[in-house]
Amino acid sequence: MGDMTNSDFYSKNQRNESSHGGEFGCTMEELRSLMELRGTEAVVKIKETYGDTEAICRRLKTSPVEGLPGTAPDLEKRKQIFGQNFIPPKKPKTFMQLVWEALQDVTLIILEIAAIISLGLSFYHPPGESNEGCATAQGGAEDEGEAEAGWIEGAAILLSVICVVLVTAFNDWSKEKQFRGLQSRIEQEQKFTVVRAGQVVQIPVAEIVVGDIAQVKYGDLLPADGLFIQGNDLKIDESSLTGESDQVRKSVDKDPMLLSGTHVMEGSGRMVVTAVGVNSQTGIIFTLLGAGGEEEEKKDKKAKQQDGAAAMEMQPLKSAEGGDADDKKKANMHKKEKSVLQGKLTKLAVQIGKAGLVMSAITVIILVLYFTVDTFVVNKKPWLPECTPVYVQYFVKFFIIGVTVLVVAVPEGLPLAVTISLAYSVKKMMKDNNLVRHLDACETMGNATAICSDKTGTLTTNRMTVVQAYVGDVHYKEIPEPSSINAKTMELLVNAIAINSAYTTKILPPEKEGALPRQVGNKTECGLLGFVLDLKQDYEPVRTQVPEEKLYKVYTFNSVRKSMSTVIKLPDESFRMYSKGASEIVLKKCCKILTGAGEPRVFRPRDRDEMVKKVIEPMACDGLRTICVAYRDFPSSPEPDWDNENDILNDLTCICVVGIEDPVRPEVPEAIRKCQRAGITVRMVTGDNINTARAIAIKCGIIHPGEDFLCLEGKEFNRRIRNEKGEIEQERIDKIWPKLRVLARSSPTDKHTLVKGIIDSTHTEQRQVVAVTGDGTNDGPALKKADVGFAMGIAGTDVAKEASDIILTDDNFSSIVKAVMWGRNVYDSISKFLQFQLTVNVVAVIVAFTGACITQDSPLKAVQMLWVNLIMDTFASLALATEPPTETLLLRKPYGRNKPLISRTMMKNILGHAVYQLTLIFTLLFVGEKMFQIDSGRNAPLHSPPSEHYTIIFNTFVMMQLFNEINARKIHGERNVFDGIFRNPIFCTIVLGTFAIQIVIVQFGGKPFSCSPLQLDQWMWCIFIGLGELVWGQVIATIPTSRLKFLKEAGRLTQKEEIPEEELNEDVEEIDHAERELRRGQILWFRGLNRIQTQIRVVKAFRSSLYEGLEKPESRTSIHNFMAHPEFRIEDSQPHIPLIDDTDLEEDAALKQNSSPPSSLNKNNSAIDSGINLTTDTSKSATSSSPGSPIHSLETSL
């Protein structure tokens, strides 16, 4: 299937190679096939073919230390021979395709058919034309010229349909364009660190070429395939490619293969890039999916959609693909989980649609009956064959009127308004430093009731400085004088800080004069290095003396160890290990401490307790993070067993304890005050010591002394929420979370537990909507679980960004408040639009209906109705959906899930204005001709010329809508509807533009619009009646809503209909109720299984490169397995899952094998402390399909 396109692609490149063959020591093909090997096979192959990784570097003309020279011609040549690091995007939908999609609208199709019939009949002149026996003789004879003009109505309807279609298509097109723009912006911002000409530089991912030396560190998403050259403790999560959940340890001699699209979970190192773009492992899968899609297209539409989604889902190699991808995601997103707003809107639209359908059917029936009864029964006319076309033409006219009523009744502008409003908000939110990845996150944010925020970098500036220190038995409240510290201690201290920190962390001179020095890399380490500089010492010489290659062993920082240690070999062959980490953790492992004279003395537990009281707690209460620096010497023989961490990280000698200040961002307290005023609870979840956390929470205003609140540590939190068996119980969480404000020393698992607990809680009458901020890889699960996940744009790792919904480009908490404001604004914009739209709907439908019943002809003609429809749908949605947000939005509580979309106040406005408009229109309809002294337009025959009478009605109707549009700007019953109107230029333009077009239509529209030109005084009356709307609006505002108990609200989501988010499937058709009943835990199993089956099929397919193998599994999920984010699964701590009815037999079978109690727990697993069962299960379905690779599914050890 995909063979063709792929082989074309490669043959082109081979042609290139044959000409450039000799320039590099290996071809693209060789490297590509090398990257397909794993583990030991790869090591053997490298040994046999190349010798070692150094040799490969030589062949690629690159140096493992210096990197590429970075000259333009060299980079160009590499791009030509080995390809560029981006995957060619899928083509966007063309404008014509979008037009075609817009034409699929049912009501439009009905109208088109009716218009075509009407056209056809108008050209058919039967011989009996002049026959007086036919019932055309109502209301005077026709003009000869007018008879000719019968076709105009049909043509006009067709024309207006075309207008509607073009507008819709254009909107879709611009929306798609925006997404692409957004996506490319996300991509440009994605940079990666490489070494070029000995300098460490950050370059955009697309610029990476084969032969680059890339520096990889914790939290990176690898942008290309490569070979590991050197590094320490590098662990990678390859589940996005292999489905294996265990982290894979990389080393030069065991497994040097680093693959694109995988995540670095721990450690750091360097790799030489060997394959980029379409030739990387991720790229190959993409090409398969892409090629597969095109061939399949003819055979199987649905598979195609899923392919698209798959290709989409995985965007590790950020390519221009993004935009479309995003659109695909959007399509899936909407199907998958309806946001609150969408749920309410869908329901409302369906209700309105049904009502409209009923009304239009009744209209048609009444018209037809009235005509037949009147003609054949009352006037006793026979049905003459030659009159048939005339009668048919009447019936067609009635049918068109019916359809028009329907068109006006159905609010097809709703989806448009939502899209415009969201797209507009997203665009504007970019300016407020919110980069929205999933559209509906923006609106969900308006309903947020809780925010769980990180401390470091979000609430604080993330600029660490050491302000206090405890060295040599003295507690210095500010940086000590270098002379006051013993020389031996000083040397140890400088070495311990300089060597035992990532060499990528540096302090660079400031960019501008007088600015602060720039901190690069890990901020805590920058603070420590800054301390060394403040002591008038320098860390650079130490690092040059002990370069990174000479470090003997490194234990990198992770959330379990909470410390980092580095071992070096001293000149006398013995070893020394430097350690640093959270003070209470490292001090527990110290048994000596350096005195003022620089000599170690015994450090007993009771000394430790005293130190905690006297030094650490006072520091923490000032809001400082305390870090302890320590060391330990080991003899040269016997060499210690470095893998036995518990023995190694013990018996340390404490050098010093420092207090690092991370000042609160100046704008944060105000932002938090706004949140609290807006009914949003802010909680701080941090890895810091509880005293530090509490001090900072008070500075931020998260807690106010004297209030009733809880500050817990992770351990205590876990103790309180678990029962005797160690299982988490929801009711226990419900006791804690309402008062919990600070969770300190928390592990990522705790964060996830808390978020899940708050979301699942039934403690409050509204389901809580939770937003979470995170920056680390380990925040992934919590970010995914939350309703809205915010990732940090600057400090955040790729994994966190991948799992998030919104990226804060300035890492600042106050941007979250802006997001809340925009979210609420979206909701309000939609409500404004609804209020306006429904008034028009109600009036137009009733007028058309009663008019038709009383005068056999709708006062508002089909074409006029379509114009009104265009005003109220497209234009109004543009005008009302682009209102800028105001601070007042933050003064009210969140709406929540079951507050109706149309409040009582809005209902009052809708009905109130409808009463005004109907009164006036009916007055004009029945006594208008007397008021204006003109001919009556009632009971005019078919094809009669347009009357002034009906034109006045049409014009007045439109004028009232225009002025009512201004009323609709306020939905909470405010008096001043003009407030801030000039801040919204779009609104003003649209109102004036509509007015101008209306003048043109009335004065020059003539026959197609059934209008006859009006005099100035008639125009004045129309405008005057329209202005009455504004006055009437004030009258309505005076009526207190509380009196109107009888008004129903509409568009409410009841609890019953709220489907838990997890189980909404990709394809709406596939939701079967049995499945809906499943509990979330089981859904996770199912998803996991499906995902694995799919993965294996694809992996097999591309191993055997038999593309036909890529058939589509019948999975509910599209191929999500190539998602760029690792899948996080935390079992709901019940390995035994009750089986459900036989909805899915194959999956049931798989479940039976899987519901065994958890097998071995992973080593180095944070979950062991917190007592969560992480099950590693090897599902039969997986093993059978790929014998050589037992696939550990589902669980990613966190």
Short mmCIF file of C-alpha atoms in Angstrom, two decimals, residues 76-476:
data_model
loop_
_atom_site.label_atom_id
_atom_site.label_comp_id
_atom_site.label_asym_id
_atom_site.label_seq_id
_atom_site.Cartn_x
_atom_site.Cartn_y
_atom_site.Cartn_z
CA GLU A 76 23.11 22.56 3.79
CA LYS A 77 24.96 19.52 2.48
CA ARG A 78 23.86 17.44 5.46
CA LYS A 79 20.27 18.49 4.90
CA GLN A 80 20.49 17.47 1.24
CA ILE A 81 22.03 14.08 1.92
CA PHE A 82 20.32 13.04 5.15
CA GLY A 83 17.15 15.07 4.98
CA GLN A 84 15.69 17.80 7.16
CA ASN A 85 14.25 17.35 10.59
CA PHE A 86 10.62 17.88 9.80
CA ILE A 87 7.82 15.75 8.55
CA PRO A 88 6.05 17.19 5.51
CA PRO A 89 2.61 18.38 6.58
CA LYS A 90 -0.67 17.00 5.37
CA LYS A 91 -2.35 19.35 2.95
CA PRO A 92 -5.01 21.54 4.51
CA LYS A 93 -8.54 21.23 3.21
CA THR A 94 -9.01 23.36 0.13
CA PHE A 95 -11.61 26.07 0.05
CA MET A 96 -13.73 23.98 -2.32
CA GLN A 97 -13.75 21.04 0.07
CA LEU A 98 -14.94 23.34 2.82
CA VAL A 99 -17.66 24.69 0.53
CA TRP A 100 -18.73 21.14 -0.20
CA GLU A 101 -18.90 20.41 3.53
CA ALA A 102 -20.97 23.52 4.17
CA LEU A 103 -23.40 22.39 1.46
CA GLN A 104 -24.13 19.21 3.41
CA ASP A 105 -26.40 21.15 5.75
CA VAL A 106 -29.86 19.57 5.65
CA THR A 107 -31.91 22.76 5.74
CA LEU A 108 -29.85 24.23 2.95
CA ILE A 109 -30.35 21.14 0.82
CA ILE A 110 -34.11 21.32 1.33
CA LEU A 111 -34.06 24.99 0.32
CA GLU A 112 -31.97 24.26 -2.78
CA ILE A 113 -34.40 21.57 -3.91
CA ALA A 114 -37.38 23.83 -3.32
CA ALA A 115 -35.70 26.67 -5.20
CA ILE A 116 -34.88 24.44 -8.15
CA ILE A 117 -38.47 23.15 -8.35
CA SER A 118 -39.74 26.72 -8.18
CA LEU A 119 -37.32 27.74 -10.94
CA GLY A 120 -38.32 24.84 -13.16
CA LEU A 121 -42.01 25.56 -12.77
CA SER A 122 -41.65 29.25 -13.48
CA PHE A 123 -40.23 28.45 -16.93
CA TYR A 124 -43.03 26.02 -17.73
CA HIS A 125 -45.83 27.82 -19.51
CA PRO A 126 -48.73 25.41 -20.02
CA PRO A 127 -51.05 26.03 -22.98
CA GLY A 128 -53.97 26.91 -20.72
CA GLU A 129 -52.13 29.97 -19.39
CA SER A 130 -54.96 32.37 -20.05
CA ASN A 131 -57.55 29.98 -18.67
CA GLU A 132 -59.55 32.02 -16.14
CA GLY A 133 -60.73 28.78 -14.58
CA CYS A 134 -57.44 28.42 -12.70
CA ALA A 135 -57.30 29.99 -9.33
CA THR A 136 -54.85 32.73 -10.19
CA ALA A 137 -57.50 35.33 -10.40
CA GLN A 138 -57.05 36.45 -6.82
CA GLY A 139 -56.30 40.13 -6.38
CA GLY A 140 -56.23 41.46 -9.92
CA ALA A 141 -54.52 40.46 -13.11
CA GLU A 142 -50.79 40.17 -13.45
CA ASP A 143 -48.58 42.34 -15.54
CA GLU A 144 -47.14 40.65 -18.58
CA GLY A 145 -43.65 41.65 -17.43
CA GLU A 146 -44.23 40.27 -13.95
CA ALA A 147 -45.19 36.85 -15.25
CA GLU A 148 -41.78 36.71 -16.85
CA ALA A 149 -40.16 37.44 -13.51
CA GLY A 150 -41.43 34.27 -11.81
CA TRP A 151 -37.97 32.77 -11.88
CA ILE A 152 -36.46 35.51 -9.74
CA GLU A 153 -37.58 34.11 -6.43
CA GLY A 154 -36.02 30.72 -7.05
CA ALA A 155 -32.83 32.30 -8.29
CA ALA A 156 -32.67 34.63 -5.30
CA ILE A 157 -33.07 31.74 -2.89
CA LEU A 158 -30.27 29.88 -4.64
CA LEU A 159 -28.13 32.97 -4.50
CA SER A 160 -28.66 33.50 -0.80
CA VAL A 161 -27.92 29.82 -0.15
CA ILE A 162 -24.64 30.32 -2.00
CA CYS A 163 -23.94 33.33 0.22
CA VAL A 164 -24.54 31.38 3.41
CA VAL A 165 -22.35 28.54 2.16
CA LEU A 166 -19.49 30.83 1.19
CA VAL A 167 -19.59 32.61 4.52
CA THR A 168 -19.55 29.31 6.43
CA ALA A 169 -16.73 27.93 4.31
CA PHE A 170 -14.73 31.10 4.70
CA ASN A 171 -15.13 30.96 8.47
CA ASP A 172 -13.93 27.35 8.56
CA TRP A 173 -11.04 28.21 6.33
CA SER A 174 -9.87 31.13 8.41
CA LYS A 175 -10.26 29.00 11.53
CA GLU A 176 -8.02 26.34 10.04
CA LYS A 177 -5.53 28.97 9.01
CA GLN A 178 -5.44 30.31 12.54
CA PHE A 179 -4.73 26.88 13.94
CA ARG A 180 -1.87 26.42 11.55
CA GLY A 181 -0.46 29.76 12.56
CA LEU A 182 -0.79 28.85 16.20
CA GLN A 183 0.80 25.49 15.68
CA SER A 184 3.74 26.88 13.78
CA ARG A 185 4.20 29.27 16.65
CA ILE A 186 4.33 26.42 19.09
CA GLU A 187 6.89 24.78 16.84
CA GLN A 188 9.12 27.79 16.47
CA GLU A 189 9.23 28.04 20.21
CA GLN A 190 10.43 24.47 20.54
CA LYS A 191 14.18 24.58 20.75
CA PHE A 192 16.80 21.97 21.51
CA THR A 193 20.33 22.25 22.90
CA VAL A 194 23.19 21.18 20.61
CA VAL A 195 26.93 21.72 20.61
CA ARG A 196 28.27 23.53 17.56
CA ALA A 197 31.90 24.64 17.20
CA GLY A 198 32.40 23.95 20.90
CA GLN A 199 29.58 26.32 21.90
CA VAL A 200 26.39 25.12 23.52
CA VAL A 201 23.55 26.71 21.53
CA GLN A 202 19.78 26.35 21.40
CA ILE A 203 18.39 25.88 17.92
CA PRO A 204 14.86 25.24 16.62
CA VAL A 205 14.14 21.53 16.36
CA ALA A 206 13.73 21.73 12.58
CA GLU A 207 17.34 22.94 12.23
CA ILE A 208 18.87 19.78 13.74
CA VAL A 209 20.95 17.83 11.18
CA VAL A 210 22.58 14.41 11.13
CA GLY A 211 25.95 14.64 12.89
CA ASP A 212 24.82 17.22 15.45
CA ILE A 213 25.86 16.55 19.03
CA ALA A 214 22.72 17.13 21.09
CA GLN A 215 22.60 17.55 24.85
CA VAL A 216 19.69 15.66 26.36
CA LYS A 217 18.44 16.23 29.87
CA TYR A 218 15.59 15.32 32.18
CA GLY A 219 12.20 16.16 30.67
CA ASP A 220 13.24 16.42 27.03
CA LEU A 221 11.26 15.00 24.20
CA LEU A 222 13.89 13.69 21.79
CA PRO A 223 13.57 15.44 18.43
CA ALA A 224 15.60 12.97 16.32
CA ASP A 225 17.19 9.52 16.47
CA GLY A 226 20.73 9.26 17.74
CA LEU A 227 23.43 7.27 19.48
CA PHE A 228 24.24 7.87 23.12
CA ILE A 229 27.86 9.08 23.42
CA GLN A 230 28.27 9.85 27.10
CA GLY A 231 26.19 10.84 30.09
CA ASN A 232 24.93 9.68 33.42
CA ASP A 233 21.99 7.74 34.69
CA LEU A 234 19.97 8.37 31.54
CA LYS A 235 16.55 6.70 31.69
CA ILE A 236 14.08 6.94 28.86
CA ASP A 237 10.39 6.26 28.60
CA GLU A 238 9.96 4.60 25.21
CA SER A 239 6.31 3.73 25.66
CA SER A 240 5.29 6.11 22.88
CA LEU A 241 7.14 3.89 20.39
CA THR A 242 7.25 0.41 21.93
CA GLY A 243 4.44 0.35 24.43
CA GLU A 244 6.87 -0.89 27.10
CA SER A 245 6.11 1.05 30.21
CA ASP A 246 9.34 0.40 32.05
CA GLN A 247 11.95 3.09 31.77
CA VAL A 248 14.88 1.99 29.67
CA ARG A 249 18.35 2.67 30.98
CA LYS A 250 20.72 3.89 28.28
CA SER A 251 24.45 3.25 28.28
CA VAL A 252 27.15 3.24 25.63
CA ASP A 253 27.93 -0.44 26.00
CA LYS A 254 24.44 -1.89 26.57
CA ASP A 255 21.82 0.18 24.81
CA PRO A 256 22.95 3.35 23.08
CA MET A 257 19.88 3.83 20.86
CA LEU A 258 17.96 7.05 21.51
CA LEU A 259 14.77 7.35 19.46
CA SER A 260 12.79 10.37 18.46
CA GLY A 261 9.51 10.92 20.21
CA THR A 262 10.66 9.25 23.43
CA HIS A 263 10.94 11.06 26.75
CA VAL A 264 13.93 11.49 29.01
CA MET A 265 12.67 10.62 32.49
CA GLU A 266 15.96 10.94 34.38
CA GLY A 267 19.57 11.91 33.98
CA SER A 268 21.39 13.71 31.21
CA GLY A 269 23.87 13.05 28.45
CA ARG A 270 24.89 13.67 24.88
CA MET A 271 23.96 11.98 21.67
CA VAL A 272 25.12 12.15 18.08
CA VAL A 273 22.12 12.58 15.76
CA THR A 274 21.92 9.80 13.17
CA ALA A 275 18.47 10.14 11.60
CA VAL A 276 16.10 13.07 11.26
CA GLY A 277 12.64 13.81 9.89
CA VAL A 278 11.12 11.12 7.72
CA ASN A 279 14.01 8.73 8.36
CA SER A 280 13.75 8.76 12.14
CA GLN A 281 11.73 6.00 13.80
CA THR A 282 8.85 8.35 14.42
CA GLY A 283 9.07 9.67 10.88
CA ILE A 284 8.94 6.18 9.42
CA ILE A 285 5.71 5.47 11.25
CA PHE A 286 4.34 8.77 10.05
CA THR A 287 5.16 7.97 6.47
CA LEU A 288 3.44 4.61 6.86
CA LEU A 289 0.35 6.23 8.24
CA GLY A 290 0.34 9.02 5.68
CA ALA A 291 0.91 6.76 2.70
CA GLY A 292 -1.53 4.24 4.05
CA GLY A 293 -4.13 6.95 4.37
CA GLU A 294 -4.03 8.04 0.77
CA GLU A 295 -4.32 4.56 -0.67
CA GLU A 296 -7.04 3.57 1.76
CA GLU A 297 -8.98 6.70 1.08
CA LYS A 298 -10.97 5.16 -1.73
CA LYS A 299 -11.54 1.91 0.06
CA ASP A 300 -12.32 3.02 3.51
CA LYS A 301 -13.24 6.48 4.60
CA LYS A 302 -13.34 5.77 8.27
CA ALA A 303 -9.96 4.20 8.60
CA LYS A 304 -8.66 7.26 6.87
CA GLN A 305 -10.04 9.53 9.51
CA GLN A 306 -8.40 7.47 12.15
CA ASP A 307 -5.12 7.43 10.31
CA GLY A 308 -5.28 11.14 10.13
CA ALA A 309 -5.90 11.31 13.79
CA ALA A 310 -3.01 9.05 14.46
CA ALA A 311 -0.62 10.90 12.30
CA MET A 312 -1.81 13.84 14.14
CA GLU A 313 -1.55 12.64 17.58
CA MET A 314 2.08 12.14 17.47
CA GLN A 315 3.87 15.33 17.00
CA PRO A 316 7.21 14.79 18.52
CA LEU A 317 8.90 15.99 15.40
CA LYS A 318 7.07 19.19 15.42
CA SER A 319 6.32 19.62 11.81
CA ALA A 320 4.17 21.91 9.86
CA GLU A 321 1.75 19.06 10.19
CA GLY A 322 0.64 20.68 13.34
CA GLY A 323 -2.17 22.84 12.15
CA ASP A 324 -4.08 20.19 10.48
CA ALA A 325 -3.26 17.91 13.18
CA ASP A 326 -4.73 20.27 15.53
CA ASP A 327 -7.81 20.47 13.51
CA LYS A 328 -8.03 16.74 13.54
CA LYS A 329 -7.52 16.82 17.24
CA LYS A 330 -10.19 19.42 17.51
CA ALA A 331 -12.56 17.27 15.59
CA ASN A 332 -11.76 14.43 17.89
CA MET A 333 -11.74 16.60 20.97
CA HIS A 334 -15.23 17.75 20.33
CA LYS A 335 -16.46 14.29 19.77
CA LYS A 336 -14.56 12.92 22.67
CA GLU A 337 -15.38 15.18 25.51
CA LYS A 338 -18.00 17.82 25.24
CA SER A 339 -17.03 20.76 27.33
CA VAL A 340 -19.68 22.18 29.63
CA LEU A 341 -20.66 24.79 27.10
CA GLN A 342 -20.87 22.40 24.21
CA GLY A 343 -23.03 20.05 26.19
CA LYS A 344 -25.47 22.80 26.98
CA LEU A 345 -25.45 24.19 23.45
CA THR A 346 -26.04 20.89 21.72
CA LYS A 347 -28.98 20.27 23.96
CA LEU A 348 -30.43 23.71 23.34
CA ALA A 349 -29.93 23.55 19.57
CA VAL A 350 -31.75 20.22 19.45
CA GLN A 351 -34.66 21.61 21.46
CA ILE A 352 -34.97 24.68 19.25
CA GLY A 353 -34.60 22.63 16.07
CA LYS A 354 -37.47 20.34 17.09
CA ALA A 355 -39.73 23.26 17.83
CA GLY A 356 -38.87 24.85 14.48
CA LEU A 357 -39.56 21.65 12.62
CA VAL A 358 -42.99 21.33 14.19
CA MET A 359 -43.82 24.95 13.44
CA SER A 360 -42.74 24.72 9.80
CA ALA A 361 -44.68 21.49 9.27
CA ILE A 362 -47.83 23.06 10.72
CA THR A 363 -47.33 26.16 8.54
CA VAL A 364 -47.14 24.09 5.36
CA ILE A 365 -50.13 21.93 6.29
CA ILE A 366 -52.30 24.95 7.12
CA LEU A 367 -51.35 26.74 3.91
CA VAL A 368 -52.03 23.71 1.74
CA LEU A 369 -55.34 22.91 3.44
CA TYR A 370 -56.51 26.50 3.31
CA PHE A 371 -55.70 26.77 -0.39
CA THR A 372 -57.31 23.47 -1.39
CA VAL A 373 -60.39 24.04 0.74
CA ASP A 374 -60.75 27.60 -0.50
CA THR A 375 -60.22 26.74 -4.17
CA PHE A 376 -61.94 23.41 -4.61
CA VAL A 377 -64.56 23.37 -1.87
CA VAL A 378 -65.62 26.95 -1.35
CA ASN A 379 -65.24 28.18 -4.92
CA LYS A 380 -66.12 24.75 -6.32
CA LYS A 381 -63.42 24.97 -9.03
CA PRO A 382 -62.73 21.74 -10.86
CA TRP A 383 -59.12 20.53 -11.04
CA LEU A 384 -58.30 21.12 -14.67
CA PRO A 385 -55.31 19.28 -16.12
CA GLU A 386 -54.01 22.40 -17.83
CA CYS A 387 -54.06 24.18 -14.44
CA THR A 388 -51.90 21.58 -12.72
CA PRO A 389 -48.62 23.55 -13.06
CA VAL A 390 -50.22 26.61 -11.54
CA TYR A 391 -51.44 24.65 -8.53
CA VAL A 392 -48.12 22.90 -8.18
CA GLN A 393 -46.46 26.28 -8.20
CA TYR A 394 -48.64 27.35 -5.30
CA PHE A 395 -47.75 24.24 -3.40
CA VAL A 396 -44.06 24.81 -4.04
CA LYS A 397 -44.45 28.36 -2.79
CA PHE A 398 -46.07 27.06 0.42
CA PHE A 399 -43.33 24.52 0.80
CA ILE A 400 -40.70 27.23 0.43
CA ILE A 401 -42.41 29.32 3.09
CA GLY A 402 -42.41 26.31 5.42
CA VAL A 403 -38.74 25.64 4.81
CA THR A 404 -37.95 29.30 5.42
CA VAL A 405 -39.66 29.16 8.79
CA LEU A 406 -37.49 26.17 9.56
CA VAL A 407 -34.34 27.93 8.38
CA VAL A 408 -35.04 30.88 10.60
CA ALA A 409 -35.94 28.69 13.53
CA VAL A 410 -32.81 26.57 13.51
CA PRO A 411 -29.96 28.51 15.08
CA GLU A 412 -27.22 27.31 12.77
CA GLY A 413 -25.27 30.34 13.87
CA LEU A 414 -24.64 28.73 17.24
CA PRO A 415 -21.70 26.54 16.27
CA LEU A 416 -20.38 29.47 14.29
CA ALA A 417 -20.65 31.81 17.25
CA VAL A 418 -18.87 29.34 19.49
CA THR A 419 -16.08 28.86 16.99
CA ILE A 420 -15.64 32.55 16.35
CA SER A 421 -15.73 33.38 20.00
CA LEU A 422 -13.21 30.68 20.89
CA ALA A 423 -10.92 31.42 17.97
CA TYR A 424 -11.01 35.12 18.74
CA SER A 425 -10.28 34.50 22.40
CA VAL A 426 -7.44 32.16 21.60
CA LYS A 427 -5.89 34.74 19.33
CA LYS A 428 -6.19 37.43 21.95
CA MET A 429 -5.01 35.15 24.74
CA MET A 430 -1.70 34.83 22.93
CA LYS A 431 -1.17 38.48 23.82
CA ASP A 432 -1.89 37.65 27.45
CA ASN A 433 0.78 34.94 27.41
CA ASN A 434 -1.62 32.03 27.15
CA LEU A 435 -0.89 29.68 24.28
CA VAL A 436 -4.01 27.55 23.99
CA ARG A 437 -3.44 24.04 22.67
CA HIS A 438 -7.00 22.75 23.00
CA LEU A 439 -9.75 25.16 22.10
CA ASP A 440 -12.30 24.17 24.67
CA ALA A 441 -9.79 24.53 27.50
CA CYS A 442 -10.28 28.23 27.10
CA GLU A 443 -13.96 28.05 27.90
CA THR A 444 -13.62 25.37 30.60
CA MET A 445 -11.28 27.77 32.37
CA GLY A 446 -14.16 30.19 32.87
CA ASN A 447 -15.89 27.56 34.99
CA ALA A 448 -12.82 26.70 37.06
CA THR A 449 -13.50 26.46 40.77
CA ALA A 450 -10.07 25.34 41.96
CA ILE A 451 -6.50 25.95 40.88
CA CYS A 452 -3.70 23.72 42.11
CA SER A 453 -0.54 25.65 41.49
CA ASP A 454 3.13 24.84 41.72
CA LYS A 455 5.15 27.17 43.87
CA THR A 456 8.49 27.49 42.16
CA GLY A 457 8.47 29.68 39.08
CA THR A 458 4.71 30.14 39.00
CA LEU A 459 4.07 31.98 42.24
CA THR A 460 7.72 32.92 42.64
CA THR A 461 10.19 34.50 40.23
CA ASN A 462 12.30 31.34 39.91
CA ARG A 463 15.43 33.37 40.48
CA MET A 464 17.14 31.64 43.37
CA THR A 465 19.63 33.41 45.60
CA VAL A 466 21.32 32.13 48.75
CA VAL A 467 20.57 34.58 51.56
CA GLN A 468 21.46 32.62 54.71
CA ALA A 469 23.98 29.93 55.48
CA TYR A 470 25.01 27.65 58.33
CA VAL A 471 28.71 26.86 57.99
CA GLY A 472 31.21 25.72 60.61
CA ASP A 473 28.75 25.85 63.52
CA VAL A 474 27.69 29.42 62.78
CA HIS A 475 24.33 30.55 61.39
CA TYR A 476 24.98 33.54 59.13
#
